[in-house]
Coordinates of C-alpha atoms in Angstrom, one line a residue:
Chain A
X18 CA 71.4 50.9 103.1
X19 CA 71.8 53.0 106.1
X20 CA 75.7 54.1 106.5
X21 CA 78.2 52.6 108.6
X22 CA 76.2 49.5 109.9
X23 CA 78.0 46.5 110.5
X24 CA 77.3 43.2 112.0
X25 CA 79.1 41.2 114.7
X26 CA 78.8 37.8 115.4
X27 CA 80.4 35.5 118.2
X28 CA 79.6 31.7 117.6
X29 CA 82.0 28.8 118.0
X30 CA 83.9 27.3 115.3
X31 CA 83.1 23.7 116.7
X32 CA 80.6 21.5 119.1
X33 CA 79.5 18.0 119.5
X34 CA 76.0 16.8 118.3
X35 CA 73.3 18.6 120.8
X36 CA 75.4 21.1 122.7
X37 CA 74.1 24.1 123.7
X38 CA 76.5 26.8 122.6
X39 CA 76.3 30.9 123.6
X40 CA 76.0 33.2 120.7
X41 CA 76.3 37.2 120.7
X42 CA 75.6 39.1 117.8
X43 CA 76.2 42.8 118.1
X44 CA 75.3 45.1 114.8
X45 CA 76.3 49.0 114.5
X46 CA 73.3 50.9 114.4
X47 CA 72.1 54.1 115.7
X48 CA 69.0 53.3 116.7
X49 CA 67.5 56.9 116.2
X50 CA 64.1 56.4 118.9
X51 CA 62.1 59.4 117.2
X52 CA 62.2 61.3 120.8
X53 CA 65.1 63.7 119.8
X54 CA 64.9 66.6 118.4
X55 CA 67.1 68.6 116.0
X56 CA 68.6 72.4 116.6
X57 CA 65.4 73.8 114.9
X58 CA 63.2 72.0 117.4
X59 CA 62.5 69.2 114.9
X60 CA 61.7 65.5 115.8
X61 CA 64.0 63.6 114.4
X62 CA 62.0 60.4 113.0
X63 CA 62.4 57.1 114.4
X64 CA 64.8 54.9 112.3
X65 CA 66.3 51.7 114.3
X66 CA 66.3 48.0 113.8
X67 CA 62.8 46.2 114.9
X68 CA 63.7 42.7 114.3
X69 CA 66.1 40.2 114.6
X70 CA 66.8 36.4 113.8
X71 CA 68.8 33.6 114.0
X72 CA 68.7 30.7 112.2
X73 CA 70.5 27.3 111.9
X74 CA 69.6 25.5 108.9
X75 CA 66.3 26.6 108.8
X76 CA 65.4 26.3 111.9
X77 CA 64.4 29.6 114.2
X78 CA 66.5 30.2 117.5
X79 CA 65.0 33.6 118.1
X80 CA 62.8 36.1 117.2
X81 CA 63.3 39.7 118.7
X82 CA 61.3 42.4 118.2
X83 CA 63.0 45.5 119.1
X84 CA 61.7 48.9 119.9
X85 CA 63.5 52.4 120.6
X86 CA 64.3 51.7 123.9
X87 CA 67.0 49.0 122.8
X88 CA 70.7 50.8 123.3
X89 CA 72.3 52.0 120.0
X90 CA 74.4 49.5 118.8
X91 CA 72.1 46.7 119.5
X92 CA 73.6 43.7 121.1
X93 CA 71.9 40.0 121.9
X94 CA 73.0 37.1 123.4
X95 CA 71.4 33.9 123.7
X96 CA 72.0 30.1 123.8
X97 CA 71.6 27.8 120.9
X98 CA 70.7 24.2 120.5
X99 CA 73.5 22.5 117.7
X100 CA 72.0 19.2 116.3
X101 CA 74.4 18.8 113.3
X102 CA 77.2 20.5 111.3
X103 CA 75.7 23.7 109.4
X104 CA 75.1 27.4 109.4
X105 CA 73.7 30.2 111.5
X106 CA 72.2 32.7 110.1
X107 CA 71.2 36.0 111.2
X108 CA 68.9 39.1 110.0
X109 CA 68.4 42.5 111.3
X110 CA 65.4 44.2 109.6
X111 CA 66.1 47.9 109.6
X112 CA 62.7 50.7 109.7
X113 CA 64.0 51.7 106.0
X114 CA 63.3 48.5 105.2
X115 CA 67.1 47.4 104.2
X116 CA 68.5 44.0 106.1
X117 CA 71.5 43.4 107.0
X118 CA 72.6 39.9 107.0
X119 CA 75.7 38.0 108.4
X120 CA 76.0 34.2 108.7
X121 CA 78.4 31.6 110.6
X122 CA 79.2 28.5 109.7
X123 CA 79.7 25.5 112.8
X124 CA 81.1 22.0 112.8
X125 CA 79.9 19.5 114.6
X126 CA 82.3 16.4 115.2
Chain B
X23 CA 91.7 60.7 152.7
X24 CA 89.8 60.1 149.1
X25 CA 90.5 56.5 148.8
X26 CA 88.1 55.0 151.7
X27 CA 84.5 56.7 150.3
X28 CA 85.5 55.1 146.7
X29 CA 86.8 52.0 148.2
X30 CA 83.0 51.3 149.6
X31 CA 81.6 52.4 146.3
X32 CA 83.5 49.9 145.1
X33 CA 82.9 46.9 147.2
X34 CA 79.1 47.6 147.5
X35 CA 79.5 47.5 143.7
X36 CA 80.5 44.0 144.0
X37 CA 77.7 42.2 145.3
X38 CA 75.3 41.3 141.9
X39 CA 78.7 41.0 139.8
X40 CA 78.2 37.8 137.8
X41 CA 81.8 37.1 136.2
X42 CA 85.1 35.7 136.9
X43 CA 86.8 38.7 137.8
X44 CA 87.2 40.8 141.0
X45 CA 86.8 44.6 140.5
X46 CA 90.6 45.5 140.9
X47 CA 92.1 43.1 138.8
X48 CA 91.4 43.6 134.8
X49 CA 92.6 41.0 132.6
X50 CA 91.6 41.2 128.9
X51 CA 91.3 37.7 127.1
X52 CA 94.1 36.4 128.8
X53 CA 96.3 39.7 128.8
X54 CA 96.5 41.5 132.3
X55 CA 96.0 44.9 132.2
X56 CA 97.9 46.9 135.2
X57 CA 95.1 49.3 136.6
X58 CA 96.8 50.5 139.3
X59 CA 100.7 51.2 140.2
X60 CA 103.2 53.6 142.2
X61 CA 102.8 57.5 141.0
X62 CA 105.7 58.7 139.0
X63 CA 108.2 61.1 140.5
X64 CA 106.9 63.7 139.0
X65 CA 103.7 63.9 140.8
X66 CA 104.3 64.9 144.0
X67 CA 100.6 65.5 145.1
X68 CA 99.5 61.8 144.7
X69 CA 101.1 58.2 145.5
X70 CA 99.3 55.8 143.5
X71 CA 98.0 56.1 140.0
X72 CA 94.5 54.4 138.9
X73 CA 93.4 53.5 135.8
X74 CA 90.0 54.9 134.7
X75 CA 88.5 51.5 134.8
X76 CA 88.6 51.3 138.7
X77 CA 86.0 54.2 139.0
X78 CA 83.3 52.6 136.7
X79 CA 80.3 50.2 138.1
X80 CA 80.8 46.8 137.8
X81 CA 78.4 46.5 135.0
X82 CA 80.7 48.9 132.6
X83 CA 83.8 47.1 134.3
X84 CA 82.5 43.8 133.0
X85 CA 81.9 45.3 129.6
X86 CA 85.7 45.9 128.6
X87 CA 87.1 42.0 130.0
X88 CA 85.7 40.5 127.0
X89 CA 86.7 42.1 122.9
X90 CA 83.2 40.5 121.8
X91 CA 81.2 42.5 124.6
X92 CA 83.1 45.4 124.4
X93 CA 81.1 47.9 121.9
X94 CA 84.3 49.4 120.8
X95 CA 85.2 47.1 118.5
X96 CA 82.3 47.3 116.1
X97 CA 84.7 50.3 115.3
X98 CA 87.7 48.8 115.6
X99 CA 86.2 46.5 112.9
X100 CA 85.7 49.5 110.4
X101 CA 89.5 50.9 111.5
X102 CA 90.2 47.2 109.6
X103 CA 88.7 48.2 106.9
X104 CA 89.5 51.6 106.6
X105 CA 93.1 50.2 107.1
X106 CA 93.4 47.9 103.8
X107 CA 91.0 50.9 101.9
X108 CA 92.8 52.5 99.2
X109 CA 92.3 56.5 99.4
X110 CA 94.2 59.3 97.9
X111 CA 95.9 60.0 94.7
X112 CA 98.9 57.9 95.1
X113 CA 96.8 55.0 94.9
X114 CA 97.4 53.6 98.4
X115 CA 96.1 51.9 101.8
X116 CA 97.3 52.1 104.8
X117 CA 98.2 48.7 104.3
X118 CA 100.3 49.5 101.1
X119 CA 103.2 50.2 103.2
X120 CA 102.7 48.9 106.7
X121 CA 101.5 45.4 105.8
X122 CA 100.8 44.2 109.6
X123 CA 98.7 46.6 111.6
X124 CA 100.8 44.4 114.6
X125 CA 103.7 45.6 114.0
X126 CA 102.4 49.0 115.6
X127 CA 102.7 47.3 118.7
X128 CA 104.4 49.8 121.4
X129 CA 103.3 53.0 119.4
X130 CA 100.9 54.0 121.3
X131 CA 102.7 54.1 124.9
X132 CA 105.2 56.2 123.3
X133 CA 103.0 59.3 121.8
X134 CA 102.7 62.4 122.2
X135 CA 106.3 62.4 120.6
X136 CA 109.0 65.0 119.3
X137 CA 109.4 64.6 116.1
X138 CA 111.4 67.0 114.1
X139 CA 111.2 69.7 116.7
X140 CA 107.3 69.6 116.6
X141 CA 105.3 67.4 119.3
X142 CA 103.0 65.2 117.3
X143 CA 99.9 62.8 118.6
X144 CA 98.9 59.5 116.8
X145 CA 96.1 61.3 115.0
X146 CA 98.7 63.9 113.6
X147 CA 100.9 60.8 112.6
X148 CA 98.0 59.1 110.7
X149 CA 97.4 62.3 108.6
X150 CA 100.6 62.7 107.9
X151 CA 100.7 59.8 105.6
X152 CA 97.4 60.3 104.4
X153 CA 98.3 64.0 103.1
X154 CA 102.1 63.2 102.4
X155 CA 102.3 60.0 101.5
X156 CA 98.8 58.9 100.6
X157 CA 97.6 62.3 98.2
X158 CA 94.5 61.8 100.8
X159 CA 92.5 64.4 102.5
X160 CA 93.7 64.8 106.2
X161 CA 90.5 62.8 108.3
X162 CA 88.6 65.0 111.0
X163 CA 90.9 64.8 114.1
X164 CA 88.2 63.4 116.2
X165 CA 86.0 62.0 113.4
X166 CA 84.9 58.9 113.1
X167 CA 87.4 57.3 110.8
X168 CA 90.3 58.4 112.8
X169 CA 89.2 57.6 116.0
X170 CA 88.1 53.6 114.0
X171 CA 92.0 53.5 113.1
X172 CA 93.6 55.3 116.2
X173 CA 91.2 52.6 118.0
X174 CA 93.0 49.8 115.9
X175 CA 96.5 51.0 116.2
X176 CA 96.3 51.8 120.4
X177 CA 94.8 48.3 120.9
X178 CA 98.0 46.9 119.2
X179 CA 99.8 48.2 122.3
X180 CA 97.3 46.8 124.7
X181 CA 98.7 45.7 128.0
X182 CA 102.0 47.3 127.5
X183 CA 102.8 50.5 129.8
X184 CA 102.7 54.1 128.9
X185 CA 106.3 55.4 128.8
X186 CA 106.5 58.5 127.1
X187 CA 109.5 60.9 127.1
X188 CA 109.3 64.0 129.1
X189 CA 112.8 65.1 129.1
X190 CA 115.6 66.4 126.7
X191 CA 113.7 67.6 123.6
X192 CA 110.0 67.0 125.3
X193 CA 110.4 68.6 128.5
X194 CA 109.2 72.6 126.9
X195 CA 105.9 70.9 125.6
X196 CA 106.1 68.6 129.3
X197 CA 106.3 71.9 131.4
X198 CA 103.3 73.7 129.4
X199 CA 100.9 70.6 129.7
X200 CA 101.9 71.0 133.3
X201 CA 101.4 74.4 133.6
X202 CA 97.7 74.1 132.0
X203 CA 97.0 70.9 133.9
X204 CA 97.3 73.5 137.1
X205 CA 95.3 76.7 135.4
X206 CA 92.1 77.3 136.8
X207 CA 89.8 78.5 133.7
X208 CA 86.6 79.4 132.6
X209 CA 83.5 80.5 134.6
X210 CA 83.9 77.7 136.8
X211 CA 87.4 78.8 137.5
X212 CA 88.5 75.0 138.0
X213 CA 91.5 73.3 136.9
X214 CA 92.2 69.8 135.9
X215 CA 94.1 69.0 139.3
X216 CA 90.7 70.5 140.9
X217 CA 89.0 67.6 140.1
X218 CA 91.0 65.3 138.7
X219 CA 93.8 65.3 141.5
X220 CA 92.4 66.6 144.8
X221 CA 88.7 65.0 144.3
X222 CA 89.5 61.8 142.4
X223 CA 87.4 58.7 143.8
X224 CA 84.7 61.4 145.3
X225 CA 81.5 61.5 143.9
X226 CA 80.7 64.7 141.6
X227 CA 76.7 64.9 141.4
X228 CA 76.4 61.1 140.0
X229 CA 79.7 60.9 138.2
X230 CA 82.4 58.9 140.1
X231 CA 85.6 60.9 139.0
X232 CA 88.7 59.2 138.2
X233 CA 92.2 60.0 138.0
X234 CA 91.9 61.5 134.3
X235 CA 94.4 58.7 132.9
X236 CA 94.3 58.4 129.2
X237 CA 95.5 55.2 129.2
X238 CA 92.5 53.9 127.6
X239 CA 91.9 56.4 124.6
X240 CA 90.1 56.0 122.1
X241 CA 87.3 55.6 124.4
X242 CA 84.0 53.8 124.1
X243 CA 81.7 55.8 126.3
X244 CA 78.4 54.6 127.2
X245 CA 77.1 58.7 127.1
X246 CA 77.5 58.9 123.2
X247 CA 77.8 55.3 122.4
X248 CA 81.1 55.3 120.3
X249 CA 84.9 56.3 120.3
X250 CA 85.8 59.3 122.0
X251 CA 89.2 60.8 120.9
X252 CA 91.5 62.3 123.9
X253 CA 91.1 65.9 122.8
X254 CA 87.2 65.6 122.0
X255 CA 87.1 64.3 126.0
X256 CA 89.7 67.3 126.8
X257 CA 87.1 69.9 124.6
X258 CA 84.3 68.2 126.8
X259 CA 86.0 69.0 129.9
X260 CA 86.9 72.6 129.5
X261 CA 82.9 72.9 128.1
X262 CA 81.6 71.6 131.4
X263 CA 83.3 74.3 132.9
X264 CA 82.1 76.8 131.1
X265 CA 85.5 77.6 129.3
X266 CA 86.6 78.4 125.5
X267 CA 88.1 74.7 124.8
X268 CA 91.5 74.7 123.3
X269 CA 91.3 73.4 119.5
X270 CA 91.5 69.9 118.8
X271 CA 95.2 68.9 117.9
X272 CA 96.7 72.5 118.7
X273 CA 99.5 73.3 120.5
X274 CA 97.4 73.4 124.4
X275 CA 96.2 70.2 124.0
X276 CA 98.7 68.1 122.7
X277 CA 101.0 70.1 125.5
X278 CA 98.4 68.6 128.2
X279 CA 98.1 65.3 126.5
X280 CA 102.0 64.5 126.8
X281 CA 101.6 65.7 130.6
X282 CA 98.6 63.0 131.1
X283 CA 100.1 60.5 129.5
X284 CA 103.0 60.8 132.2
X285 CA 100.7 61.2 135.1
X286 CA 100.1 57.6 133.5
X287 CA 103.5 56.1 133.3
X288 CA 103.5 52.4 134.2
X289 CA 99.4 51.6 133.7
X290 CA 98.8 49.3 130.5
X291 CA 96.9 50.8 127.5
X292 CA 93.9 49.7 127.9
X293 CA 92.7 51.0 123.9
X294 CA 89.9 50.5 123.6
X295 CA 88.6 51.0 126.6
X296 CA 84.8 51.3 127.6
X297 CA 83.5 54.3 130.0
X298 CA 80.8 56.1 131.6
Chain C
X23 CA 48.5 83.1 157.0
X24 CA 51.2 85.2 158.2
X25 CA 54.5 84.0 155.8
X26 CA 56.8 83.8 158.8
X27 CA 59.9 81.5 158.1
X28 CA 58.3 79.1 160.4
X29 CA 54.8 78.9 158.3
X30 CA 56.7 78.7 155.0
X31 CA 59.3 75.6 155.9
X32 CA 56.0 73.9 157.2
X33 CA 54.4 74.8 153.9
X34 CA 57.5 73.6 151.8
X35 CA 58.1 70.2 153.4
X36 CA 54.5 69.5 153.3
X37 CA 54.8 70.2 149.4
X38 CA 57.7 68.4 149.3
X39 CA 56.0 64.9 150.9
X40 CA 52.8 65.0 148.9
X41 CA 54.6 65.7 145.9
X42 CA 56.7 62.5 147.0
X43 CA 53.4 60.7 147.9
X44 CA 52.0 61.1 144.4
X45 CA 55.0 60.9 142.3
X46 CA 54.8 57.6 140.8
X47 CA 56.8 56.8 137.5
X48 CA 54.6 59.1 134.7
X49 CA 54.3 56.4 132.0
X50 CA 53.1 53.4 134.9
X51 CA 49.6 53.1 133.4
X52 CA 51.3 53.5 130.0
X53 CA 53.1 49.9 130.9
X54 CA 50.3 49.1 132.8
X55 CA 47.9 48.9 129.7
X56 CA 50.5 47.7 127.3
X57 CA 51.0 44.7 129.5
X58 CA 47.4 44.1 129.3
X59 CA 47.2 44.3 125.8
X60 CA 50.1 41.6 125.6
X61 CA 48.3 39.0 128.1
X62 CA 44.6 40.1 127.7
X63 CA 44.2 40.8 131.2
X64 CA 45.0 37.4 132.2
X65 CA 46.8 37.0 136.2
X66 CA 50.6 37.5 136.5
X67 CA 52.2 35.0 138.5
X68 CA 55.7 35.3 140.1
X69 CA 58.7 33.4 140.5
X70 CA 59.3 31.8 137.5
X71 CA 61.2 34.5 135.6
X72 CA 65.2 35.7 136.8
X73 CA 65.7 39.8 135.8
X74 CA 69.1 40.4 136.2
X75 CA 69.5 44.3 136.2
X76 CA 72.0 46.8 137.4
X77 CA 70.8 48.5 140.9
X78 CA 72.5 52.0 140.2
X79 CA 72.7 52.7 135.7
X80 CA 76.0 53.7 135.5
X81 CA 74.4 55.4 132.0
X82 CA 71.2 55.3 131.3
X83 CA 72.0 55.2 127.7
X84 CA 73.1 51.9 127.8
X85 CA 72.1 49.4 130.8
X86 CA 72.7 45.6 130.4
X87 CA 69.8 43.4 131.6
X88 CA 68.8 39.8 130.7
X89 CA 66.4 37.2 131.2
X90 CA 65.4 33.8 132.1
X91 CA 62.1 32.0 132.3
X92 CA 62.6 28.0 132.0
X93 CA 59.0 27.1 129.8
X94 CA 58.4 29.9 128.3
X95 CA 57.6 30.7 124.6
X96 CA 58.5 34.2 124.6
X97 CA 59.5 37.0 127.2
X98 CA 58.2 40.7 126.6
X99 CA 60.4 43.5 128.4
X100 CA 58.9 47.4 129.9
X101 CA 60.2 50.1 130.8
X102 CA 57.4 52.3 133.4
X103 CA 59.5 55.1 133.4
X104 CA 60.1 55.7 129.5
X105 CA 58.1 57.9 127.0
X106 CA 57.1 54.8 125.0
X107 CA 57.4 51.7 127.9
X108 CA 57.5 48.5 125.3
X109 CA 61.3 47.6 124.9
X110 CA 61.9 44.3 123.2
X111 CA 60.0 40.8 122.4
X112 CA 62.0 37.7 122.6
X113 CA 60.3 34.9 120.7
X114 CA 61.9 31.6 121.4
X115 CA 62.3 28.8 118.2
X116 CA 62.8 25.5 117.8
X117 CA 66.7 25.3 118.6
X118 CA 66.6 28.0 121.2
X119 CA 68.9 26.4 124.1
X120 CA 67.2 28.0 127.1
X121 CA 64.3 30.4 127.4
X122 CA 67.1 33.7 128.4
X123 CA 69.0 36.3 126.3
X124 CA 70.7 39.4 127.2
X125 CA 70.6 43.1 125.9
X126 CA 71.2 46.4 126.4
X127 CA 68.8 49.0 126.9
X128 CA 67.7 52.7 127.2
X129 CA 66.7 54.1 130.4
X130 CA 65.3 57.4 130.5
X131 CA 64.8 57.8 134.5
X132 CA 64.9 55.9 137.4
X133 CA 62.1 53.4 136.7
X134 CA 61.0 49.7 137.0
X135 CA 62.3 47.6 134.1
X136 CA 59.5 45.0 133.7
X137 CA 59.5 41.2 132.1
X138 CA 56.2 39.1 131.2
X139 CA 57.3 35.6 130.1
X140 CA 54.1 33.6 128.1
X141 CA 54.9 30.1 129.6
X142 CA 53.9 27.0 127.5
X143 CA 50.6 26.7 129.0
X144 CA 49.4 30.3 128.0
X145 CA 49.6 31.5 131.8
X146 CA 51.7 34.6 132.0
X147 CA 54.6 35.3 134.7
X148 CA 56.4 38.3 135.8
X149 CA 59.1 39.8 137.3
X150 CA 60.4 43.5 138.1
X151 CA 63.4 45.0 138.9
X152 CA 64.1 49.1 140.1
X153 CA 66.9 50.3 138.1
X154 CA 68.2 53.9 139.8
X155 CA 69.3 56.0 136.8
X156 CA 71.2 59.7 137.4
X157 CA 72.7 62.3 134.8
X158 CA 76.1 62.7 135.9
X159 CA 77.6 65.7 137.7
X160 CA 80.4 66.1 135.0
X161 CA 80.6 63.8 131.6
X162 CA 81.0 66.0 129.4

């Protein structure tokens, strides 16, 4: 796993049946783009986070495909149908193939 | 005088801002953060002291009103951990022996501090234990892992205001921040005042320069992407003017970091802030 | 032709204007064919997507933008000014809420930040907005 990556997630703890709720999701990641280059005059390769998901009960919210040009640190926010009580769950897909998961769970009164 | 040019900045700034906030008034889930309040005494040059946070788009500004959207805490979330993290021969976490990182609360407006004769920062403080209490090795002073856990223990004193001590015991190390604070170095031959004090709220090529309060340290800058410590900022400084920088967590800098943090007397902390 | 002063600030400034005249962003028909390649050369219509984007980058390391195209299935950001202009792909499931997210991204230059939204209908829409990005006199 690369070092020092961590995910954040922002979801509510509670909705009604059908709300749409705002989730952000944040995740600690360089995001090396593969246009730097080291003290020798090196490129340094590309290694960042291409995709992301989000899930609720398996169902897809979204489907990002990322590319260098996202900020280090790569943060999303979006808006989310709730139809019942259950979890979300998200996926970052990482170039050295790792993935990093975190999940949330939300209740629905 | 300065004020007006940044004052237009400001307010052309405003139009496209899409949240609840004006851009002079910070409030930080619920807390309010004083940005902006009557110079101390000791300054005699300027009347009114701005936090860092007033010079910065609106689109940064927005950043820092909400702990989810500001980036810093990704590292404030590993300062958690690295809290409760058992290191050293003794056995121990942080955690071991102060059991609520809360309880730090007010800390951070009181450092730099005499201690013992010696003037010591929050990042001395925290190695302390980790060498004398802990059995750990001392963490880099501007490192990652410190600046995670100085990032944790500031925010604890988020909202309240800087009051450090620059009399009795402090006022030697006071009067030598001072004096550097005033020294023109390098190739440059600049001083902090130079910039900081006579051409605050001016534009410097494309950087809007501030006051220099270091209210919000550790810093999230959007430049490097993650916390800055206030002597890797101060190293940076003296670098862009072409000057031998002092050594992190020697005797020049933690001098001119107790001066700062007076030019700041009465602003909140604001740790962790987000800048340029 | 004599270099007088006179001769060589005429010679300068005219320089200086064609230069301006032909200076569009370097990676344009970069974006230009990757936008293609994403609608298959299909019309753009406007008005359908929102770009919210900051006028002046305070950094161009980190510059928050988002989107919003009511009916569409996914929204496909560029960047004209950067080495490689593709920049992120939202695709939008099931239980997405509303057709918008928000990010951050990288901006190398001042450049036109560029969003293609694929409506339900398989038309295409767009929407650009000129982002001003400097490197700063003194940040150390």
């Amino acid at each position: 796993m690369a070092s020092g990556v961590k995910p954040r997630v922002k979801v509510p703890k509670t909705a009604s049946a059908g709300d749409t709720i705002t989730i952000k999701t944040l995740i600690s990641h360089k995001m090396e783009s593969g246009q730097r280059k080291d003290d020798d005059g090196n490129v340094i390769p590309r290694s960042i986070i291409n995709r992301f998901t989000a899930d609720f009960n398996g169902q897809n919210v979204i489907d990002v495909t990322l590319e260098p040009a996202i900020s280090t640190n790569p943060y999303f926010q979006f808006d989310a149908i709730v139809p019942e009580s259950g979890e979300f769950k998200f996926k970052w897909y990482d170039d050295d193939g790792d993935v990093y998961e975190t999940s949330k769970k939300i209740e629905v009164s | 005088m300065n004020l007006k040019p940044w004052m237009t900045v400001a307010a052309i700034g405003l139009a496209g801002a899409a949240y609840a906030q004006d851009e002079s008034s910070l409030s930080i889930d619920g807390t309010a953060i004083v940005t902006e309040t009557a110079a101390p005494a000791h300054m005699e040059n300027v009347d009114t002291i701005y936090s860092g946070w007033r010079f910065r788009s609106a689109e940064t500004q927005a950043l820092e009103t909400d702990d989810f959207d500001n980036p810093a805490f990704v590292f404030v979330d590993q300062g958690i951990d690295l809290f409760d993290k058992v290191d050293g021969t003794e056995g121990k976490a942080c955690s071991s022996c102060h059991e609520n990182v809360e309880d730090f609360a007010g800390l951070r407006t009181q450092l730099p501090r005499v201690q013992d004769g010696e003037l010591v920062t929050m990042e001395n403080l925290v190695n302390d234990c980790r060498t004398e209490r802990m059995g750990a090795e001392p963490w880099k002073y501007s490192g990652g892992q410190m600046t995670a856990v100085t990032a944790l223990i500031g925010l604890q004193s988020r909202g309240m205001p800087i009051n450090v001590a620059i009399d009795g015991e402090a006022a030697p190390f006071w009067e030598k921040g001072k004096e550097l604070y005033y020294t023109r170095v390098g190739q440059l031959d600049m001083s902090c005042s130079n910039c900081h004090e006579d051409n605050y709220g001016v534009m410097i090529r494309a950087d809007h320069l501030s006051q220099g309060q270091i209210n919000g340290f550790p810093t999230y800058r959007l430049k490097n992407a993650k916390l800055n410590s206030i002597h890797g900022r101060f190293k940076g400084c003296m670098k862009n003017i072409r000057a031998t920088p002092f050594a992190e967590g020697g005797e020049e800098f933690k001098a001119l970091e107790l001066y700062l943090a007076s030019r700041g007397q009465g602003l909140s902390v604001e740790t962790p802030s987000v800048r340029n | 032709m004599k270099l007088t002063r006179r001769n060589l600030l005429i010679l300068s400034s005219a320089g200086v204007a064609a230069t301006a005249m032909g200076s569009l962003p370097a990676f344009a028909s970069l974006t230009d064919d990757a936008i293609a390649e994403l609608t298959g050369g299909a019309p753009l219509g406007e008005g359908a997507i929102t770009l919210t984007a900051p006028e002046i980058a305070e950094n161009g390391n980190t510059v928050p933008i988002s989107v919003d195209a009511p009916g569409a299935v996914a929204i496909t950001l560029f960047a004209d000014g950067n080495p490689v202009p593709n920049v992120a792909t939202f695709n939008f499931g099931p239980l997405a809420a509303s057709r918008s997210a928000s990010t951050r991204i990288r901006l190398a230059t001042t450049q036109n930040v560029v969003a293609i939204a694929k409506m339900e209908d398989g038309s295409f829409q767009k929407a650009s907005a000129n982002v001003k990005v400097t490197i700063g006199g003194c940040g150390g």
